Amino acid sequence: MKDYKLDFVIPQGPTGPTGMEGKIGPTGPASLNALIFSEFYSANQSGDLSIYQSTILPNNSSVFVSQNNEIRITEPGNYEFTVSGVLGGLTQNEVLSISMTITDEHNRAYSVMLASVVADARQEYFSQTMLMTFSEKQTIELLFRKDSSYNSAIESVNLLIKKLSF
C-alpha cells in the first residue's frame, strides 16, 4: 500500500452579500409563570378529595397556596388545568365523575366537570385539560361523585395548574 499526499488548494469563489439579521427570539418556555402539581389521596366515597402533597414551582412563587383539600390561586390571569388519574373496582355501566368547584373571593361558587366516566372495564384512566381566565383570586377543590352502592374508588388523581404569562 502506498501513501499519497494531496497538496493542492481548491479555489474559493466570490462571497455574496451578507443578509439582514433576524430578530432575537425568546429563550426557554416564556409562556409559563408558575405551576402547582397536586397529588390527591385515594377515595372510595363521594365527596371532596384531600390533597396528599403539592409541588409549587418556582419554590418562592406566591401564585398558589395548597391547604388540606383546596388550592388557592392568588393572582388573576390565564390558567391551564390538567386533571388525570385512575378509577378502579368498577362495575359495568357504573357512572363516576370528578368536578372542580371554583369559589371566588366573594364566596360565589360554581362547578366545572373535569371527567365523567361510564365504566366498561374494571379500571379506567382519564385525563382532561382546559384553559380558564380569572379576574380575581379563586379557590379550587376537587369533588368525586359516584353511587354509594358500588365498590369503585379513585386510585390516583393528579391536578396540574399552570399560570400562563399571556
Short mmCIF file of N, CA and C in Angstrom, two decimals:
data_model
loop_
_atom_site.label_atom_id
_atom_site.label_comp_id
_atom_site.label_asym_id
_atom_site.label_seq_id
_atom_site.Cartn_x
_atom_site.Cartn_y
_atom_site.Cartn_z
N MET A 1 0.84 -1.16 0.00
CA MET A 1 0.00 0.00 0.00
C MET A 1 0.89 1.23 0.00
N LYS A 2 0.56 2.20 -0.84
CA LYS A 2 1.34 3.42 -0.91
C LYS A 2 0.57 4.56 -0.28
N ASP A 3 1.29 5.45 0.35
CA ASP A 3 0.70 6.68 0.89
C ASP A 3 0.81 7.78 -0.13
N TYR A 4 -0.27 8.50 -0.31
CA TYR A 4 -0.27 9.62 -1.25
C TYR A 4 -0.51 10.90 -0.49
N LYS A 5 0.11 11.93 -0.93
CA LYS A 5 -0.06 13.22 -0.32
C LYS A 5 -0.76 14.12 -1.33
N LEU A 6 -1.89 14.68 -0.90
CA LEU A 6 -2.62 15.62 -1.75
C LEU A 6 -2.21 17.02 -1.33
N ASP A 7 -1.58 17.74 -2.18
CA ASP A 7 -1.15 19.07 -1.79
C ASP A 7 -1.56 20.11 -2.83
N PHE A 8 -2.89 20.25 -2.97
CA PHE A 8 -3.38 21.29 -3.85
C PHE A 8 -4.48 22.06 -3.11
N VAL A 9 -4.84 23.20 -3.59
CA VAL A 9 -5.84 24.06 -2.95
C VAL A 9 -7.04 24.17 -3.88
N ILE A 10 -8.23 24.03 -3.29
CA ILE A 10 -9.45 24.22 -4.06
C ILE A 10 -9.75 25.71 -4.04
N PRO A 11 -9.84 26.32 -5.18
CA PRO A 11 -10.06 27.77 -5.19
C PRO A 11 -11.44 28.14 -4.65
N GLN A 12 -11.50 29.25 -3.94
CA GLN A 12 -12.75 29.71 -3.34
C GLN A 12 -13.32 30.79 -4.24
N GLY A 13 -14.61 30.70 -4.51
CA GLY A 13 -15.26 31.68 -5.37
C GLY A 13 -15.61 32.94 -4.60
N PRO A 14 -16.22 33.88 -5.27
CA PRO A 14 -16.58 35.14 -4.60
C PRO A 14 -17.67 34.90 -3.56
N THR A 15 -17.68 35.73 -2.53
CA THR A 15 -18.66 35.65 -1.45
C THR A 15 -19.77 36.64 -1.74
N GLY A 16 -21.01 36.19 -1.54
CA GLY A 16 -22.16 37.07 -1.78
C GLY A 16 -22.35 38.06 -0.65
N PRO A 17 -23.30 38.97 -0.79
CA PRO A 17 -23.55 39.97 0.25
C PRO A 17 -24.17 39.33 1.49
N THR A 18 -23.92 39.93 2.64
CA THR A 18 -24.48 39.45 3.90
C THR A 18 -25.95 39.81 3.97
N GLY A 19 -26.77 38.86 4.40
CA GLY A 19 -28.21 39.10 4.51
C GLY A 19 -28.56 39.90 5.75
N MET A 20 -29.85 40.24 5.86
CA MET A 20 -30.32 41.00 7.02
C MET A 20 -30.32 40.11 8.25
N GLU A 21 -30.03 40.69 9.40
CA GLU A 21 -30.03 39.94 10.64
C GLU A 21 -31.45 39.86 11.17
N GLY A 22 -31.88 38.69 11.59
CA GLY A 22 -33.24 38.50 12.10
C GLY A 22 -33.39 38.96 13.54
N LYS A 23 -34.65 38.98 13.98
CA LYS A 23 -34.95 39.36 15.37
C LYS A 23 -34.47 38.26 16.30
N ILE A 24 -34.13 38.64 17.51
CA ILE A 24 -33.74 37.66 18.53
C ILE A 24 -35.02 37.06 19.08
N GLY A 25 -35.10 35.74 19.11
CA GLY A 25 -36.29 35.04 19.57
C GLY A 25 -36.27 34.82 21.07
N PRO A 26 -37.39 34.31 21.60
CA PRO A 26 -37.47 34.04 23.03
C PRO A 26 -36.56 32.88 23.42
N THR A 27 -36.17 32.86 24.69
CA THR A 27 -35.35 31.76 25.19
C THR A 27 -36.17 31.00 26.23
N GLY A 28 -36.29 29.73 26.08
CA GLY A 28 -36.99 28.90 27.06
C GLY A 28 -38.50 29.07 27.01
N PRO A 29 -39.20 28.39 27.93
CA PRO A 29 -40.66 28.43 27.94
C PRO A 29 -41.18 29.74 28.53
N ALA A 30 -41.27 30.77 27.72
CA ALA A 30 -41.64 32.10 28.19
C ALA A 30 -43.11 32.22 28.55
N SER A 31 -43.93 31.26 28.20
CA SER A 31 -45.37 31.39 28.44
C SER A 31 -45.80 30.92 29.83
N LEU A 32 -44.89 30.45 30.65
CA LEU A 32 -45.24 29.88 31.95
C LEU A 32 -44.69 30.74 33.09
N ASN A 33 -45.58 31.18 34.00
CA ASN A 33 -45.15 31.97 35.16
C ASN A 33 -44.91 31.10 36.39
N ALA A 34 -45.83 30.18 36.65
CA ALA A 34 -45.74 29.33 37.84
C ALA A 34 -46.62 28.11 37.63
N LEU A 35 -46.39 27.08 38.43
CA LEU A 35 -47.25 25.90 38.35
C LEU A 35 -47.36 25.23 39.71
N ILE A 36 -48.42 24.45 39.86
CA ILE A 36 -48.60 23.60 41.03
C ILE A 36 -49.00 22.21 40.53
N PHE A 37 -48.37 21.20 41.09
CA PHE A 37 -48.72 19.81 40.79
C PHE A 37 -49.16 19.17 42.09
N SER A 38 -50.44 18.77 42.17
CA SER A 38 -51.00 18.20 43.39
C SER A 38 -51.42 16.76 43.17
N GLU A 39 -51.05 15.91 44.13
CA GLU A 39 -51.49 14.51 44.16
C GLU A 39 -52.52 14.40 45.27
N PHE A 40 -53.60 13.67 45.00
CA PHE A 40 -54.69 13.54 45.96
C PHE A 40 -54.72 12.13 46.54
N TYR A 41 -55.24 12.02 47.76
CA TYR A 41 -55.41 10.71 48.40
C TYR A 41 -56.43 9.89 47.62
N SER A 42 -56.30 8.58 47.67
CA SER A 42 -57.31 7.68 47.10
C SER A 42 -58.60 7.85 47.89
N ALA A 43 -59.72 7.56 47.25
CA ALA A 43 -61.01 7.70 47.93
C ALA A 43 -61.99 6.68 47.36
N ASN A 44 -62.83 6.12 48.24
CA ASN A 44 -63.86 5.21 47.77
C ASN A 44 -65.26 5.71 48.14
N GLN A 45 -65.34 6.93 48.65
CA GLN A 45 -66.62 7.56 48.98
C GLN A 45 -66.74 8.88 48.21
N SER A 46 -67.95 9.26 47.88
CA SER A 46 -68.19 10.54 47.24
C SER A 46 -67.82 11.68 48.19
N GLY A 47 -67.36 12.78 47.62
CA GLY A 47 -67.05 13.95 48.43
C GLY A 47 -65.79 14.65 47.96
N ASP A 48 -65.39 15.65 48.75
CA ASP A 48 -64.18 16.40 48.43
C ASP A 48 -62.96 15.50 48.50
N LEU A 49 -62.04 15.70 47.57
CA LEU A 49 -60.78 14.97 47.59
C LEU A 49 -59.76 15.77 48.39
N SER A 50 -58.97 15.07 49.20
CA SER A 50 -57.94 15.71 50.02
C SER A 50 -56.58 15.61 49.35
N ILE A 51 -55.83 16.67 49.43
CA ILE A 51 -54.51 16.73 48.81
C ILE A 51 -53.51 15.96 49.66
N TYR A 52 -52.79 15.04 49.03
CA TYR A 52 -51.72 14.29 49.68
C TYR A 52 -50.45 15.14 49.74
N GLN A 53 -50.05 15.67 48.58
CA GLN A 53 -48.87 16.53 48.54
C GLN A 53 -48.92 17.40 47.29
N SER A 54 -48.27 18.57 47.38
CA SER A 54 -48.21 19.50 46.26
C SER A 54 -46.79 19.99 46.07
N THR A 55 -46.46 20.24 44.82
CA THR A 55 -45.19 20.85 44.47
C THR A 55 -45.50 22.14 43.73
N ILE A 56 -44.92 23.25 44.18
CA ILE A 56 -45.12 24.54 43.55
C ILE A 56 -43.79 24.99 42.98
N LEU A 57 -43.81 25.41 41.71
CA LEU A 57 -42.60 25.90 41.05
C LEU A 57 -42.87 27.27 40.44
N PRO A 58 -41.98 28.22 40.52
CA PRO A 58 -40.76 28.16 41.32
C PRO A 58 -41.09 28.11 42.81
N ASN A 59 -40.12 27.64 43.59
CA ASN A 59 -40.34 27.42 45.03
C ASN A 59 -40.81 28.67 45.75
N ASN A 60 -40.38 29.84 45.31
CA ASN A 60 -40.74 31.08 46.00
C ASN A 60 -42.00 31.73 45.43
N SER A 61 -42.74 31.02 44.59
CA SER A 61 -43.94 31.57 43.97
C SER A 61 -45.04 31.75 45.01
N SER A 62 -45.74 32.86 44.92
CA SER A 62 -46.89 33.09 45.79
C SER A 62 -48.21 32.98 45.02
N VAL A 63 -48.15 32.50 43.77
CA VAL A 63 -49.34 32.38 42.93
C VAL A 63 -50.30 31.33 43.48
N PHE A 64 -49.76 30.22 44.03
CA PHE A 64 -50.57 29.12 44.52
C PHE A 64 -50.31 28.87 46.00
N VAL A 65 -51.38 28.54 46.73
CA VAL A 65 -51.27 28.13 48.13
C VAL A 65 -52.09 26.85 48.26
N SER A 66 -51.47 25.78 48.74
CA SER A 66 -52.13 24.48 48.88
C SER A 66 -52.38 24.19 50.36
N GLN A 67 -53.65 23.92 50.71
CA GLN A 67 -54.01 23.58 52.08
C GLN A 67 -55.11 22.53 52.08
N ASN A 68 -54.95 21.50 52.89
CA ASN A 68 -55.96 20.45 53.08
C ASN A 68 -56.54 19.97 51.75
N ASN A 69 -57.78 20.37 51.45
CA ASN A 69 -58.42 19.89 50.23
C ASN A 69 -58.64 21.01 49.22
N GLU A 70 -57.87 22.13 49.33
CA GLU A 70 -58.07 23.22 48.39
C GLU A 70 -56.76 23.86 47.93
N ILE A 71 -56.84 24.47 46.77
CA ILE A 71 -55.72 25.22 46.21
C ILE A 71 -56.22 26.63 45.99
N ARG A 72 -55.53 27.59 46.58
CA ARG A 72 -55.89 29.00 46.36
C ARG A 72 -55.01 29.56 45.25
N ILE A 73 -55.66 30.25 44.32
CA ILE A 73 -54.97 30.96 43.26
C ILE A 73 -55.04 32.43 43.63
N THR A 74 -53.88 33.05 43.88
CA THR A 74 -53.84 34.38 44.47
C THR A 74 -53.76 35.52 43.46
N GLU A 75 -53.61 35.20 42.17
CA GLU A 75 -53.46 36.25 41.16
C GLU A 75 -54.43 36.04 40.00
N PRO A 76 -54.98 37.12 39.47
CA PRO A 76 -55.77 36.98 38.25
C PRO A 76 -54.87 36.58 37.09
N GLY A 77 -55.46 36.01 36.05
CA GLY A 77 -54.67 35.63 34.88
C GLY A 77 -55.27 34.46 34.14
N ASN A 78 -54.49 33.94 33.19
CA ASN A 78 -54.87 32.78 32.38
C ASN A 78 -54.21 31.54 32.96
N TYR A 79 -54.99 30.47 33.11
CA TYR A 79 -54.52 29.24 33.73
C TYR A 79 -54.88 28.03 32.88
N GLU A 80 -53.97 27.06 32.87
CA GLU A 80 -54.21 25.78 32.21
C GLU A 80 -54.36 24.73 33.31
N PHE A 81 -55.45 23.97 33.27
CA PHE A 81 -55.73 22.92 34.24
C PHE A 81 -55.66 21.57 33.54
N THR A 82 -54.94 20.61 34.12
CA THR A 82 -54.94 19.24 33.62
C THR A 82 -55.17 18.31 34.81
N VAL A 83 -56.25 17.54 34.75
CA VAL A 83 -56.53 16.54 35.78
C VAL A 83 -56.40 15.17 35.12
N SER A 84 -55.79 14.22 35.84
CA SER A 84 -55.64 12.87 35.31
C SER A 84 -55.67 11.89 36.46
N GLY A 85 -55.95 10.64 36.14
CA GLY A 85 -55.98 9.65 37.19
C GLY A 85 -56.49 8.30 36.76
N VAL A 86 -56.74 7.47 37.78
CA VAL A 86 -57.18 6.10 37.57
C VAL A 86 -58.36 5.82 38.50
N LEU A 87 -59.41 5.24 37.94
CA LEU A 87 -60.56 4.77 38.71
C LEU A 87 -60.52 3.25 38.69
N GLY A 88 -60.75 2.62 39.83
CA GLY A 88 -60.67 1.17 39.90
C GLY A 88 -61.85 0.55 40.61
N GLY A 89 -61.93 -0.78 40.54
CA GLY A 89 -63.00 -1.53 41.18
C GLY A 89 -64.36 -1.24 40.55
N LEU A 90 -64.35 -0.95 39.27
CA LEU A 90 -65.57 -0.51 38.60
C LEU A 90 -66.49 -1.66 38.22
N THR A 91 -67.76 -1.34 38.12
CA THR A 91 -68.79 -2.26 37.66
C THR A 91 -69.29 -1.77 36.31
N GLN A 92 -69.58 -2.70 35.40
CA GLN A 92 -70.05 -2.35 34.06
C GLN A 92 -71.18 -1.32 34.12
N ASN A 93 -71.06 -0.25 33.32
CA ASN A 93 -72.03 0.84 33.19
C ASN A 93 -72.15 1.75 34.41
N GLU A 94 -71.29 1.58 35.38
CA GLU A 94 -71.27 2.49 36.53
C GLU A 94 -70.84 3.88 36.06
N VAL A 95 -71.45 4.92 36.61
CA VAL A 95 -71.13 6.30 36.24
C VAL A 95 -70.42 6.98 37.40
N LEU A 96 -69.25 7.55 37.11
CA LEU A 96 -68.47 8.29 38.11
C LEU A 96 -68.05 9.62 37.51
N SER A 97 -67.77 10.58 38.35
CA SER A 97 -67.32 11.87 37.82
C SER A 97 -66.40 12.58 38.81
N ILE A 98 -65.61 13.46 38.25
CA ILE A 98 -64.76 14.35 39.04
C ILE A 98 -65.05 15.76 38.54
N SER A 99 -65.37 16.63 39.47
CA SER A 99 -65.63 18.01 39.11
C SER A 99 -64.75 18.92 39.96
N MET A 100 -64.66 20.15 39.52
CA MET A 100 -63.86 21.14 40.22
C MET A 100 -64.81 22.24 40.68
N THR A 101 -64.80 22.54 41.97
CA THR A 101 -65.58 23.65 42.49
C THR A 101 -64.65 24.85 42.57
N ILE A 102 -65.08 25.95 41.96
CA ILE A 102 -64.30 27.18 41.93
C ILE A 102 -65.07 28.23 42.72
N THR A 103 -64.42 28.80 43.72
CA THR A 103 -65.03 29.82 44.56
C THR A 103 -64.21 31.08 44.47
N ASP A 104 -64.87 32.21 44.14
CA ASP A 104 -64.13 33.46 44.02
C ASP A 104 -63.99 34.12 45.39
N GLU A 105 -63.32 35.27 45.44
CA GLU A 105 -63.05 35.93 46.72
C GLU A 105 -64.30 36.52 47.35
N HIS A 106 -65.46 36.49 46.65
CA HIS A 106 -66.73 36.96 47.21
C HIS A 106 -67.62 35.79 47.60
N ASN A 107 -67.04 34.59 47.67
CA ASN A 107 -67.73 33.34 48.03
C ASN A 107 -68.78 32.91 47.02
N ARG A 108 -68.68 33.35 45.78
CA ARG A 108 -69.55 32.85 44.72
C ARG A 108 -68.87 31.60 44.16
N ALA A 109 -69.63 30.51 44.10
CA ALA A 109 -69.05 29.23 43.67
C ALA A 109 -69.79 28.69 42.45
N TYR A 110 -69.04 27.96 41.63
CA TYR A 110 -69.63 27.23 40.52
C TYR A 110 -68.80 25.97 40.30
N SER A 111 -69.39 25.02 39.57
CA SER A 111 -68.75 23.74 39.37
C SER A 111 -68.42 23.53 37.90
N VAL A 112 -67.26 22.91 37.63
CA VAL A 112 -66.83 22.60 36.27
C VAL A 112 -66.56 21.09 36.21
N MET A 113 -67.20 20.39 35.28
CA MET A 113 -66.99 18.96 35.12
C MET A 113 -65.62 18.72 34.50
N LEU A 114 -64.80 17.91 35.16
CA LEU A 114 -63.47 17.59 34.65
C LEU A 114 -63.44 16.23 33.96
N ALA A 115 -64.14 15.27 34.52
CA ALA A 115 -64.15 13.93 33.93
C ALA A 115 -65.45 13.24 34.32
N SER A 116 -66.05 12.58 33.35
CA SER A 116 -67.23 11.77 33.59
C SER A 116 -67.00 10.45 32.89
N VAL A 117 -67.11 9.36 33.62
CA VAL A 117 -66.77 8.04 33.09
C VAL A 117 -67.95 7.09 33.25
N VAL A 118 -68.28 6.40 32.16
CA VAL A 118 -69.22 5.28 32.21
C VAL A 118 -68.35 4.04 32.05
N ALA A 119 -68.28 3.25 33.10
CA ALA A 119 -67.34 2.13 33.14
C ALA A 119 -67.68 1.05 32.12
N ASP A 120 -66.65 0.61 31.41
CA ASP A 120 -66.80 -0.58 30.56
C ASP A 120 -65.65 -1.55 30.83
N ALA A 121 -64.90 -1.28 31.89
CA ALA A 121 -63.81 -2.16 32.32
C ALA A 121 -63.69 -2.03 33.84
N ARG A 122 -62.90 -2.89 34.44
CA ARG A 122 -62.69 -2.85 35.90
C ARG A 122 -61.88 -1.63 36.32
N GLN A 123 -61.12 -1.07 35.36
CA GLN A 123 -60.27 0.08 35.66
C GLN A 123 -60.33 1.05 34.48
N GLU A 124 -60.43 2.35 34.77
CA GLU A 124 -60.50 3.37 33.72
C GLU A 124 -59.47 4.46 34.02
N TYR A 125 -58.84 4.94 32.96
CA TYR A 125 -57.89 6.05 33.06
C TYR A 125 -58.57 7.28 32.46
N PHE A 126 -58.27 8.45 33.00
CA PHE A 126 -58.86 9.66 32.46
C PHE A 126 -57.86 10.80 32.48
N SER A 127 -58.09 11.76 31.60
CA SER A 127 -57.28 12.97 31.56
C SER A 127 -58.09 14.05 30.86
N GLN A 128 -58.04 15.25 31.38
CA GLN A 128 -58.78 16.38 30.80
C GLN A 128 -57.95 17.64 31.00
N THR A 129 -57.85 18.45 29.95
CA THR A 129 -57.14 19.73 30.02
C THR A 129 -58.08 20.84 29.59
N MET A 130 -58.02 21.98 30.29
CA MET A 130 -58.83 23.14 29.92
C MET A 130 -58.11 24.42 30.29
N LEU A 131 -58.47 25.49 29.62
CA LEU A 131 -57.93 26.81 29.91
C LEU A 131 -59.02 27.65 30.55
N MET A 132 -58.64 28.44 31.56
CA MET A 132 -59.59 29.32 32.22
C MET A 132 -58.92 30.66 32.51
N THR A 133 -59.72 31.72 32.48
CA THR A 133 -59.24 33.06 32.81
C THR A 133 -59.95 33.53 34.07
N PHE A 134 -59.18 34.01 35.04
CA PHE A 134 -59.73 34.52 36.29
C PHE A 134 -59.38 35.99 36.43
N SER A 135 -60.35 36.79 36.83
CA SER A 135 -60.12 38.22 37.02
C SER A 135 -59.86 38.56 38.48
N GLU A 136 -59.94 37.56 39.35
CA GLU A 136 -59.68 37.77 40.78
C GLU A 136 -59.22 36.46 41.40
N LYS A 137 -58.93 36.50 42.70
CA LYS A 137 -58.47 35.30 43.41
C LYS A 137 -59.54 34.22 43.39
N GLN A 138 -59.10 32.96 43.38
CA GLN A 138 -60.02 31.82 43.32
C GLN A 138 -59.55 30.72 44.27
N THR A 139 -60.48 29.88 44.69
CA THR A 139 -60.16 28.68 45.47
C THR A 139 -60.69 27.48 44.69
N ILE A 140 -59.85 26.46 44.56
CA ILE A 140 -60.17 25.28 43.76
C ILE A 140 -60.27 24.06 44.69
N GLU A 141 -61.33 23.27 44.51
CA GLU A 141 -61.49 22.00 45.20
C GLU A 141 -61.96 20.95 44.20
N LEU A 142 -61.51 19.72 44.38
CA LEU A 142 -61.97 18.61 43.52
C LEU A 142 -63.00 17.79 44.28
N LEU A 143 -64.02 17.34 43.55
CA LEU A 143 -65.11 16.58 44.13
C LEU A 143 -65.29 15.29 43.34
N PHE A 144 -65.35 14.16 44.04
CA PHE A 144 -65.57 12.84 43.46
C PHE A 144 -67.02 12.47 43.69
N ARG A 145 -67.69 12.00 42.61
CA ARG A 145 -69.09 11.58 42.73
C ARG A 145 -69.26 10.18 42.17
N LYS A 146 -70.02 9.38 42.92
CA LYS A 146 -70.36 8.03 42.47
C LYS A 146 -71.56 7.56 43.25
N ASP A 147 -72.16 6.48 42.80
CA ASP A 147 -73.27 5.86 43.51
C ASP A 147 -72.67 5.06 44.67
N SER A 148 -73.14 5.29 45.87
CA SER A 148 -72.55 4.65 47.06
C SER A 148 -72.75 3.14 47.10
N SER A 149 -73.62 2.59 46.25
CA SER A 149 -73.84 1.15 46.27
C SER A 149 -72.73 0.37 45.56
N TYR A 150 -71.82 1.08 44.87
CA TYR A 150 -70.72 0.42 44.16
C TYR A 150 -69.44 0.45 45.00
N ASN A 151 -68.53 -0.46 44.69
CA ASN A 151 -67.25 -0.57 45.42
C ASN A 151 -66.11 0.15 44.70
N SER A 152 -66.42 0.98 43.76
CA SER A 152 -65.38 1.67 42.99
C SER A 152 -64.64 2.69 43.85
N ALA A 153 -63.47 3.10 43.34
CA ALA A 153 -62.64 4.06 44.07
C ALA A 153 -61.75 4.84 43.11
N ILE A 154 -61.36 6.00 43.56
CA ILE A 154 -60.31 6.74 42.87
C ILE A 154 -59.01 6.18 43.41
N GLU A 155 -58.22 5.60 42.52
CA GLU A 155 -56.93 5.04 42.94
C GLU A 155 -55.83 6.07 42.87
N SER A 156 -55.99 7.03 41.95
CA SER A 156 -54.96 8.05 41.76
C SER A 156 -55.60 9.25 41.08
N VAL A 157 -55.33 10.45 41.59
CA VAL A 157 -55.77 11.68 40.93
C VAL A 157 -54.67 12.72 41.07
N ASN A 158 -54.34 13.36 39.96
CA ASN A 158 -53.34 14.43 39.95
C ASN A 158 -53.95 15.65 39.28
N LEU A 159 -53.59 16.83 39.78
CA LEU A 159 -54.04 18.08 39.19
C LEU A 159 -52.83 18.96 38.96
N LEU A 160 -52.65 19.40 37.72
CA LEU A 160 -51.57 20.31 37.35
C LEU A 160 -52.22 21.61 36.92
N ILE A 161 -51.82 22.71 37.57
CA ILE A 161 -52.33 24.04 37.21
C ILE A 161 -51.12 24.88 36.84
N LYS A 162 -51.18 25.50 35.65
CA LYS A 162 -50.10 26.37 35.19
C LYS A 162 -50.64 27.78 35.04
N LYS A 163 -49.91 28.77 35.56
CA LYS A 163 -50.26 30.17 35.30
C LYS A 163 -49.48 30.58 34.05
N LEU A 164 -50.22 30.97 33.02
CA LEU A 164 -49.62 31.34 31.75
C LEU A 164 -49.33 32.84 31.75
N SER A 165 -48.31 33.24 31.01
CA SER A 165 -47.89 34.64 31.04
C SER A 165 -48.62 35.50 30.03
N PHE A 166 -49.53 34.96 29.27
CA PHE A 166 -50.25 35.79 28.30
C PHE A 166 -51.69 35.96 28.72
#
